[in-house]
Amino acid sequence: MSTPDPTAADLTVVIVDDHSIFRSGLRADLADGIRVLGEAATVDDAVALVVATQPQVVLLDVHLPGGAGGGGAEVIRRSAAQAPNTRFLALSVSDAADDVVTVIRSGARGYITKSASGADVSDAARRVADGDAVFSPRLAGFVLDAFGAVSGETAEASDELDRLSAREQEVMRLIARGYAYKEVAAALFISVKTVETHVSSVLRKLQLSSRHELTAWALERKLL
């Protein structure tokens, strides 16, 4: 009679953060039954690790060096297709609206701040693995507001979109989703300089001052 494998029911995770002290501290604080398959500190290393190990959950920092500058959102976009059963839980010191929106739009199933305890992170990871969406309490209301819409916004959005050319609308949606200029240029087969020109035009026509305002504008109108 074979001996049962004590790790058979473990939840497998990888930790992605560019601060080694945070990675080691989080690893030590995770609950029993959570098995860390590896750690990564950059976008490129994270994508390679996720694809190679196929964890159930990635504990993912939002701001990471490397890649095309897209941080945690870029990790999700680049690895999701090659790790279809992996879910992503964002961890960040930031509770800024644009950070939350960007990673959730990219496919993260949750977002909690780094002030959470090891027990909280462990519980959130298990819930995300089970298919739930998990947010820190202070972020839940924002998520509901950002992904909702009030009556009349569809008509308003249509009128405002008429100000933009077809190409400007394509650029607007990618930028609002959190793509870096280089990623937009590659996706649309245009130069980075052309992307910059289109973004300036979009912001001017919509009377917005930054890409963060653009993201909020697009979300409010359900354009993403």
PDB file of C-alpha atoms in Angstrom:
ATOM      1  CA  MET A   1       0.000   0.000   0.000  1.00  0.00           C
ATOM      2  CA  SER A   2       1.507   3.354  -1.078  1.00  0.00           C
ATOM      3  CA  THR A   3       1.964   6.252   1.300  1.00  0.00           C
ATOM      4  CA  PRO A   4      -0.262   9.255   0.498  1.00  0.00           C
ATOM      5  CA  ASP A   5       1.559  12.239  -0.912  1.00  0.00           C
ATOM      6  CA  PRO A   6       1.316  14.967   1.750  1.00  0.00           C
ATOM      7  CA  THR A   7       1.543  17.692  -0.929  1.00  0.00           C
ATOM      8  CA  ALA A   8      -1.179  16.245  -3.154  1.00  0.00           C
ATOM      9  CA  ALA A   9      -3.784  18.741  -1.999  1.00  0.00           C
ATOM     10  CA  ASP A  10      -1.403  21.703  -1.743  1.00  0.00           C
ATOM     11  CA  LEU A  11      -2.272  24.950  -3.471  1.00  0.00           C
ATOM     12  CA  THR A  12       0.606  25.783  -5.792  1.00  0.00           C
ATOM     13  CA  VAL A  13       1.689  29.399  -6.210  1.00  0.00           C
ATOM     14  CA  VAL A  14       4.537  31.496  -7.519  1.00  0.00           C
ATOM     15  CA  ILE A  15       5.522  34.845  -6.002  1.00  0.00           C
ATOM     16  CA  VAL A  16       6.348  37.715  -8.333  1.00  0.00           C
ATOM     17  CA  ASP A  17       7.799  40.858  -6.767  1.00  0.00           C
ATOM     18  CA  ASP A  18      10.965  42.849  -7.377  1.00  0.00           C
ATOM     19  CA  HIS A  19      11.808  43.108  -3.679  1.00  0.00           C
ATOM     20  CA  SER A  20      13.523  39.997  -2.334  1.00  0.00           C
ATOM     21  CA  ILE A  21      12.721  40.882   1.280  1.00  0.00           C
ATOM     22  CA  PHE A  22       9.007  41.007   0.503  1.00  0.00           C
ATOM     23  CA  ARG A  23       9.172  37.685  -1.389  1.00  0.00           C
ATOM     24  CA  SER A  24      10.930  35.887   1.441  1.00  0.00           C
ATOM     25  CA  GLY A  25       8.635  37.408   4.052  1.00  0.00           C
ATOM     26  CA  LEU A  26       5.507  36.442   2.141  1.00  0.00           C
ATOM     27  CA  ARG A  27       6.789  32.904   1.561  1.00  0.00           C
ATOM     28  CA  ALA A  28       7.386  32.517   5.303  1.00  0.00           C
ATOM     29  CA  ASP A  29       3.947  33.890   6.188  1.00  0.00           C
ATOM     30  CA  LEU A  30       1.854  31.789   3.822  1.00  0.00           C
ATOM     31  CA  ALA A  31      -0.351  29.184   5.462  1.00  0.00           C
ATOM     32  CA  ASP A  32       0.435  25.483   5.579  1.00  0.00           C
ATOM     33  CA  GLY A  33      -0.781  23.724   2.468  1.00  0.00           C
ATOM     34  CA  ILE A  34       0.403  26.452   0.107  1.00  0.00           C
ATOM     35  CA  ARG A  35       3.430  25.340  -1.876  1.00  0.00           C
ATOM     36  CA  VAL A  36       5.629  27.973  -3.527  1.00  0.00           C
ATOM     37  CA  LEU A  37       6.969  26.695  -6.861  1.00  0.00           C
ATOM     38  CA  GLY A  38       9.287  29.618  -7.458  1.00  0.00           C
ATOM     39  CA  GLU A  39       9.901  33.361  -7.342  1.00  0.00           C
ATOM     40  CA  ALA A  40      10.536  36.023  -9.980  1.00  0.00           C
ATOM     41  CA  ALA A  41      11.486  39.697  -9.858  1.00  0.00           C
ATOM     42  CA  THR A  42      10.979  40.931 -13.441  1.00  0.00           C
ATOM     43  CA  VAL A  43       8.308  40.745 -16.116  1.00  0.00           C
ATOM     44  CA  ASP A  44      10.290  38.429 -18.381  1.00  0.00           C
ATOM     45  CA  ASP A  45      11.377  36.098 -15.579  1.00  0.00           C
ATOM     46  CA  ALA A  46       7.809  35.970 -14.282  1.00  0.00           C
ATOM     47  CA  VAL A  47       6.357  34.985 -17.654  1.00  0.00           C
ATOM     48  CA  ALA A  48       8.967  32.234 -18.061  1.00  0.00           C
ATOM     49  CA  LEU A  49       8.341  30.930 -14.530  1.00  0.00           C
ATOM     50  CA  VAL A  50       4.550  30.886 -14.853  1.00  0.00           C
ATOM     51  CA  VAL A  51       4.684  29.067 -18.183  1.00  0.00           C
ATOM     52  CA  ALA A  52       7.254  26.556 -16.893  1.00  0.00           C
ATOM     53  CA  THR A  53       5.591  25.737 -13.556  1.00  0.00           C
ATOM     54  CA  GLN A  54       1.861  26.241 -14.329  1.00  0.00           C
ATOM     55  CA  PRO A  55       0.911  27.265 -10.765  1.00  0.00           C
ATOM     56  CA  GLN A  56      -2.696  27.464  -9.668  1.00  0.00           C
ATOM     57  CA  VAL A  57      -2.240  31.062  -8.511  1.00  0.00           C
ATOM     58  CA  VAL A  58       0.325  33.799  -9.153  1.00  0.00           C
ATOM     59  CA  LEU A  59       0.828  36.292  -6.322  1.00  0.00           C
ATOM     60  CA  LEU A  60       1.702  39.225  -8.515  1.00  0.00           C
ATOM     61  CA  ASP A  61       3.087  42.666  -7.789  1.00  0.00           C
ATOM     62  CA  VAL A  62       1.577  45.400  -9.965  1.00  0.00           C
ATOM     63  CA  HIS A  63       4.774  47.377 -10.588  1.00  0.00           C
ATOM     64  CA  LEU A  64       7.634  45.314 -12.008  1.00  0.00           C
ATOM     65  CA  PRO A  65      10.750  46.121 -14.042  1.00  0.00           C
ATOM     66  CA  GLY A  66      11.482  44.626 -17.438  1.00  0.00           C
ATOM     67  CA  GLY A  67       9.433  43.600 -20.418  1.00  0.00           C
ATOM     68  CA  ALA A  68       7.766  46.398 -22.349  1.00  0.00           C
ATOM     69  CA  GLY A  69       7.072  48.399 -19.203  1.00  0.00           C
ATOM     70  CA  GLY A  70       3.610  46.994 -18.527  1.00  0.00           C
ATOM     71  CA  GLY A  71       4.388  45.546 -15.091  1.00  0.00           C
ATOM     72  CA  GLY A  72       2.090  42.933 -13.594  1.00  0.00           C
ATOM     73  CA  ALA A  73      -0.566  43.518 -16.247  1.00  0.00           C
ATOM     74  CA  GLU A  74       1.975  42.605 -18.931  1.00  0.00           C
ATOM     75  CA  VAL A  75       2.831  39.383 -17.095  1.00  0.00           C
ATOM     76  CA  ILE A  76      -0.834  38.383 -17.200  1.00  0.00           C
ATOM     77  CA  ARG A  77      -1.305  39.236 -20.864  1.00  0.00           C
ATOM     78  CA  ARG A  78       1.843  37.427 -21.972  1.00  0.00           C
ATOM     79  CA  SER A  79       1.454  34.264 -19.911  1.00  0.00           C
ATOM     80  CA  ALA A  80      -2.306  33.671 -19.673  1.00  0.00           C
ATOM     81  CA  ALA A  81      -2.663  31.862 -23.003  1.00  0.00           C
ATOM     82  CA  GLN A  82       0.227  29.507 -22.170  1.00  0.00           C
ATOM     83  CA  ALA A  83      -0.980  28.895 -18.610  1.00  0.00           C
ATOM     84  CA  PRO A  84      -4.767  28.696 -19.089  1.00  0.00           C
ATOM     85  CA  ASN A  85      -5.479  27.171 -15.678  1.00  0.00           C
ATOM     86  CA  THR A  86      -3.455  29.715 -13.724  1.00  0.00           C
ATOM     87  CA  ARG A  87      -5.196  32.556 -11.926  1.00  0.00           C
ATOM     88  CA  PHE A  88      -3.622  35.850 -10.899  1.00  0.00           C
ATOM     89  CA  LEU A  89      -3.955  37.690  -7.590  1.00  0.00           C
ATOM     90  CA  ALA A  90      -2.470  41.185  -7.607  1.00  0.00           C
ATOM     91  CA  LEU A  91      -0.601  42.395  -4.527  1.00  0.00           C
ATOM     92  CA  SER A  92       0.472  46.021  -4.288  1.00  0.00           C
ATOM     93  CA  VAL A  93       1.239  48.871  -1.926  1.00  0.00           C
ATOM     94  CA  SER A  94      -0.895  50.970  -4.268  1.00  0.00           C
ATOM     95  CA  ASP A  95      -4.641  51.332  -4.062  1.00  0.00           C
ATOM     96  CA  ALA A  96      -4.721  53.794  -6.974  1.00  0.00           C
ATOM     97  CA  ALA A  97      -7.712  53.426  -9.269  1.00  0.00           C
ATOM     98  CA  ASP A  98      -5.716  53.074 -12.478  1.00  0.00           C
ATOM     99  CA  ASP A  99      -3.520  50.312 -11.015  1.00  0.00           C
ATOM    100  CA  VAL A 100      -6.569  48.311  -9.971  1.00  0.00           C
ATOM    101  CA  VAL A 101      -8.377  48.789 -13.266  1.00  0.00           C
ATOM    102  CA  THR A 102      -5.349  47.913 -15.395  1.00  0.00           C
ATOM    103  CA  VAL A 103      -4.614  44.534 -13.810  1.00  0.00           C
ATOM    104  CA  ILE A 104      -8.272  43.541 -13.512  1.00  0.00           C
ATOM    105  CA  ARG A 105      -8.847  44.381 -17.164  1.00  0.00           C
ATOM    106  CA  SER A 106      -5.790  42.296 -18.024  1.00  0.00           C
ATOM    107  CA  GLY A 107      -7.284  39.276 -16.262  1.00  0.00           C
ATOM    108  CA  ALA A 108      -6.396  39.339 -12.564  1.00  0.00           C
ATOM    109  CA  ARG A 109      -9.041  37.704 -10.366  1.00  0.00           C
ATOM    110  CA  GLY A 110      -8.315  39.829  -7.338  1.00  0.00           C
ATOM    111  CA  TYR A 111      -6.387  42.756  -5.928  1.00  0.00           C
ATOM    112  CA  ILE A 112      -5.295  43.151  -2.322  1.00  0.00           C
ATOM    113  CA  THR A 113      -2.886  45.580  -0.732  1.00  0.00           C
ATOM    114  CA  LYS A 114       0.404  44.542   0.840  1.00  0.00           C
ATOM    115  CA  SER A 115      -0.864  45.587   4.245  1.00  0.00           C
ATOM    116  CA  ALA A 116      -2.756  42.271   4.281  1.00  0.00           C
ATOM    117  CA  SER A 117      -1.476  39.560   6.620  1.00  0.00           C
ATOM    118  CA  GLY A 118      -0.052  36.249   5.473  1.00  0.00           C
ATOM    119  CA  ALA A 119      -3.296  34.607   6.543  1.00  0.00           C
ATOM    120  CA  ASP A 120      -5.299  37.107   4.465  1.00  0.00           C
ATOM    121  CA  VAL A 121      -3.143  36.504   1.395  1.00  0.00           C
ATOM    122  CA  SER A 122      -3.409  32.738   1.859  1.00  0.00           C
ATOM    123  CA  ASP A 123      -7.187  32.917   2.141  1.00  0.00           C
ATOM    124  CA  ALA A 124      -7.419  35.207  -0.897  1.00  0.00           C
ATOM    125  CA  ALA A 125      -5.216  32.859  -2.940  1.00  0.00           C
ATOM    126  CA  ARG A 126      -7.431  29.869  -2.122  1.00  0.00           C
ATOM    127  CA  ARG A 127     -10.565  31.812  -2.969  1.00  0.00           C
ATOM    128  CA  VAL A 128      -9.115  32.959  -6.285  1.00  0.00           C
ATOM    129  CA  ALA A 129      -8.081  29.366  -7.060  1.00  0.00           C
ATOM    130  CA  ASP A 130     -11.704  28.337  -6.412  1.00  0.00           C
ATOM    131  CA  GLY A 131     -12.936  30.894  -8.922  1.00  0.00           C
ATOM    132  CA  ASP A 132     -13.899  33.778  -6.650  1.00  0.00           C
ATOM    133  CA  ALA A 133     -12.961  37.410  -7.223  1.00  0.00           C
ATOM    134  CA  VAL A 134     -11.242  38.904  -4.173  1.00  0.00           C
ATOM    135  CA  PHE A 135     -10.568  42.542  -3.329  1.00  0.00           C
ATOM    136  CA  SER A 136      -9.387  44.376  -0.245  1.00  0.00           C
ATOM    137  CA  PRO A 137     -12.465  45.918   1.445  1.00  0.00           C
ATOM    138  CA  ARG A 138     -11.455  49.490   0.623  1.00  0.00           C
ATOM    139  CA  LEU A 139     -11.199  48.605  -3.084  1.00  0.00           C
ATOM    140  CA  ALA A 140     -14.488  46.747  -3.495  1.00  0.00           C
ATOM    141  CA  GLY A 141     -16.597  49.873  -3.802  1.00  0.00           C
ATOM    142  CA  PHE A 142     -14.247  51.353  -6.368  1.00  0.00           C
ATOM    143  CA  VAL A 143     -14.380  48.208  -8.490  1.00  0.00           C
ATOM    144  CA  LEU A 144     -18.163  48.269  -8.503  1.00  0.00           C
ATOM    145  CA  ASP A 145     -18.183  51.942  -9.470  1.00  0.00           C
ATOM    146  CA  ALA A 146     -15.530  51.595 -12.139  1.00  0.00           C
ATOM    147  CA  PHE A 147     -17.129  48.658 -13.909  1.00  0.00           C
ATOM    148  CA  GLY A 148     -20.674  49.948 -13.663  1.00  0.00           C
ATOM    149  CA  ALA A 149     -22.466  52.504 -15.740  1.00  0.00           C
ATOM    150  CA  VAL A 150     -25.406  54.791 -15.313  1.00  0.00           C
ATOM    151  CA  SER A 151     -28.202  55.365 -17.804  1.00  0.00           C
ATOM    152  CA  GLY A 152     -27.370  57.705 -20.666  1.00  0.00           C
ATOM    153  CA  GLU A 153     -23.645  56.901 -20.763  1.00  0.00           C
ATOM    154  CA  THR A 154     -23.906  54.833 -23.943  1.00  0.00           C
ATOM    155  CA  ALA A 155     -25.332  57.746 -25.922  1.00  0.00           C
ATOM    156  CA  GLU A 156     -22.817  60.134 -24.395  1.00  0.00           C
ATOM    157  CA  ALA A 157     -19.921  57.800 -25.266  1.00  0.00           C
ATOM    158  CA  SER A 158     -21.142  57.491 -28.857  1.00  0.00           C
ATOM    159  CA  ASP A 159     -21.166  61.265 -29.300  1.00  0.00           C
ATOM    160  CA  GLU A 160     -17.702  61.621 -27.792  1.00  0.00           C
ATOM    161  CA  LEU A 161     -16.269  58.764 -29.859  1.00  0.00           C
ATOM    162  CA  ASP A 162     -17.423  60.520 -33.025  1.00  0.00           C
ATOM    163  CA  ARG A 163     -14.705  63.075 -32.315  1.00  0.00           C
ATOM    164  CA  LEU A 164     -12.035  60.392 -32.758  1.00  0.00           C
ATOM    165  CA  SER A 165     -10.838  58.753 -35.946  1.00  0.00           C
ATOM    166  CA  ALA A 166     -10.957  54.954 -36.236  1.00  0.00           C
ATOM    167  CA  ARG A 167      -7.218  54.730 -35.555  1.00  0.00           C
ATOM    168  CA  GLU A 168      -7.484  57.067 -32.572  1.00  0.00           C
ATOM    169  CA  GLN A 169     -10.219  54.865 -31.131  1.00  0.00           C
ATOM    170  CA  GLU A 170      -7.979  51.789 -31.485  1.00  0.00           C
ATOM    171  CA  VAL A 171      -5.111  53.566 -29.741  1.00  0.00           C
ATOM    172  CA  MET A 172      -7.449  54.938 -27.064  1.00  0.00           C
ATOM    173  CA  ARG A 173      -8.747  51.497 -26.093  1.00  0.00           C
ATOM    174  CA  LEU A 174      -5.277  49.945 -25.854  1.00  0.00           C
ATOM    175  CA  ILE A 175      -3.846  52.835 -23.857  1.00  0.00           C
ATOM    176  CA  ALA A 176      -6.878  52.846 -21.547  1.00  0.00           C
ATOM    177  CA  ARG A 177      -6.368  49.110 -20.928  1.00  0.00           C
ATOM    178  CA  GLY A 178      -2.880  49.824 -19.642  1.00  0.00           C
ATOM    179  CA  TYR A 179      -0.757  48.891 -22.635  1.00  0.00           C
ATOM    180  CA  ALA A 180       2.620  50.612 -22.897  1.00  0.00           C
ATOM    181  CA  TYR A 181       3.296  52.770 -25.956  1.00  0.00           C
ATOM    182  CA  LYS A 182       5.684  50.137 -27.348  1.00  0.00           C
ATOM    183  CA  GLU A 183       3.005  47.451 -26.995  1.00  0.00           C
ATOM    184  CA  VAL A 184       0.422  49.604 -28.775  1.00  0.00           C
ATOM    185  CA  ALA A 185       2.885  50.315 -31.573  1.00  0.00           C
ATOM    186  CA  ALA A 186       3.608  46.609 -32.011  1.00  0.00           C
ATOM    187  CA  ALA A 187      -0.073  45.635 -31.927  1.00  0.00           C
ATOM    188  CA  LEU A 188      -1.084  48.228 -34.533  1.00  0.00           C
ATOM    189  CA  PHE A 189       2.098  48.054 -36.647  1.00  0.00           C
ATOM    190  CA  ILE A 190       2.864  51.740 -36.228  1.00  0.00           C
ATOM    191  CA  SER A 191       5.753  53.651 -34.673  1.00  0.00           C
ATOM    192  CA  VAL A 192       5.936  54.701 -31.036  1.00  0.00           C
ATOM    193  CA  LYS A 193       6.072  58.308 -32.241  1.00  0.00           C
ATOM    194  CA  THR A 194       2.788  57.807 -34.091  1.00  0.00           C
ATOM    195  CA  VAL A 195       1.230  56.336 -30.949  1.00  0.00           C
ATOM    196  CA  GLU A 196       2.342  59.395 -28.983  1.00  0.00           C
ATOM    197  CA  THR A 197       0.787  61.673 -31.608  1.00  0.00           C
ATOM    198  CA  HIS A 198      -2.518  59.779 -31.501  1.00  0.00           C
ATOM    199  CA  VAL A 199      -2.607  59.819 -27.693  1.00  0.00           C
ATOM    200  CA  SER A 200      -2.031  63.577 -27.623  1.00  0.00           C
ATOM    201  CA  SER A 201      -4.844  64.033 -30.120  1.00  0.00           C
ATOM    202  CA  VAL A 202      -7.214  61.778 -28.159  1.00  0.00           C
ATOM    203  CA  LEU A 203      -6.560  63.583 -24.886  1.00  0.00           C
ATOM    204  CA  ARG A 204      -7.036  66.962 -26.552  1.00  0.00           C
ATOM    205  CA  LYS A 205     -10.307  65.975 -28.266  1.00  0.00           C
ATOM    206  CA  LEU A 206     -11.740  64.419 -25.096  1.00  0.00           C
ATOM    207  CA  GLN A 207     -10.431  67.263 -22.923  1.00  0.00           C
ATOM    208  CA  LEU A 208      -8.485  64.918 -20.661  1.00  0.00           C
ATOM    209  CA  SER A 209      -5.066  65.543 -19.140  1.00  0.00           C
ATOM    210  CA  SER A 210      -3.536  62.080 -18.667  1.00  0.00           C
ATOM    211  CA  ARG A 211      -3.779  58.425 -19.602  1.00  0.00           C
ATOM    212  CA  HIS A 212      -5.113  57.739 -16.084  1.00  0.00           C
ATOM    213  CA  GLU A 213      -8.043  60.058 -16.756  1.00  0.00           C
ATOM    214  CA  LEU A 214      -8.487  58.307 -20.111  1.00  0.00           C
ATOM    215  CA  THR A 215      -8.766  54.921 -18.391  1.00  0.00           C
ATOM    216  CA  ALA A 216     -11.385  56.245 -15.981  1.00  0.00           C
ATOM    217  CA  TRP A 217     -13.265  57.896 -18.867  1.00  0.00           C
ATOM    218  CA  ALA A 218     -13.334  54.686 -20.918  1.00  0.00           C
ATOM    219  CA  LEU A 219     -14.398  52.537 -17.965  1.00  0.00           C
ATOM    220  CA  GLU A 220     -17.246  54.850 -17.038  1.00  0.00           C
ATOM    221  CA  ARG A 221     -18.591  54.454 -20.567  1.00  0.00           C
ATOM    222  CA  LYS A 222     -18.018  50.675 -20.808  1.00  0.00           C
ATOM    223  CA  LEU A 223     -15.684  51.088 -23.773  1.00  0.00           C
ATOM    224  CA  LEU A 224     -13.037  48.544 -22.727  1.00  0.00           C
TER     225      LEU A 224
END
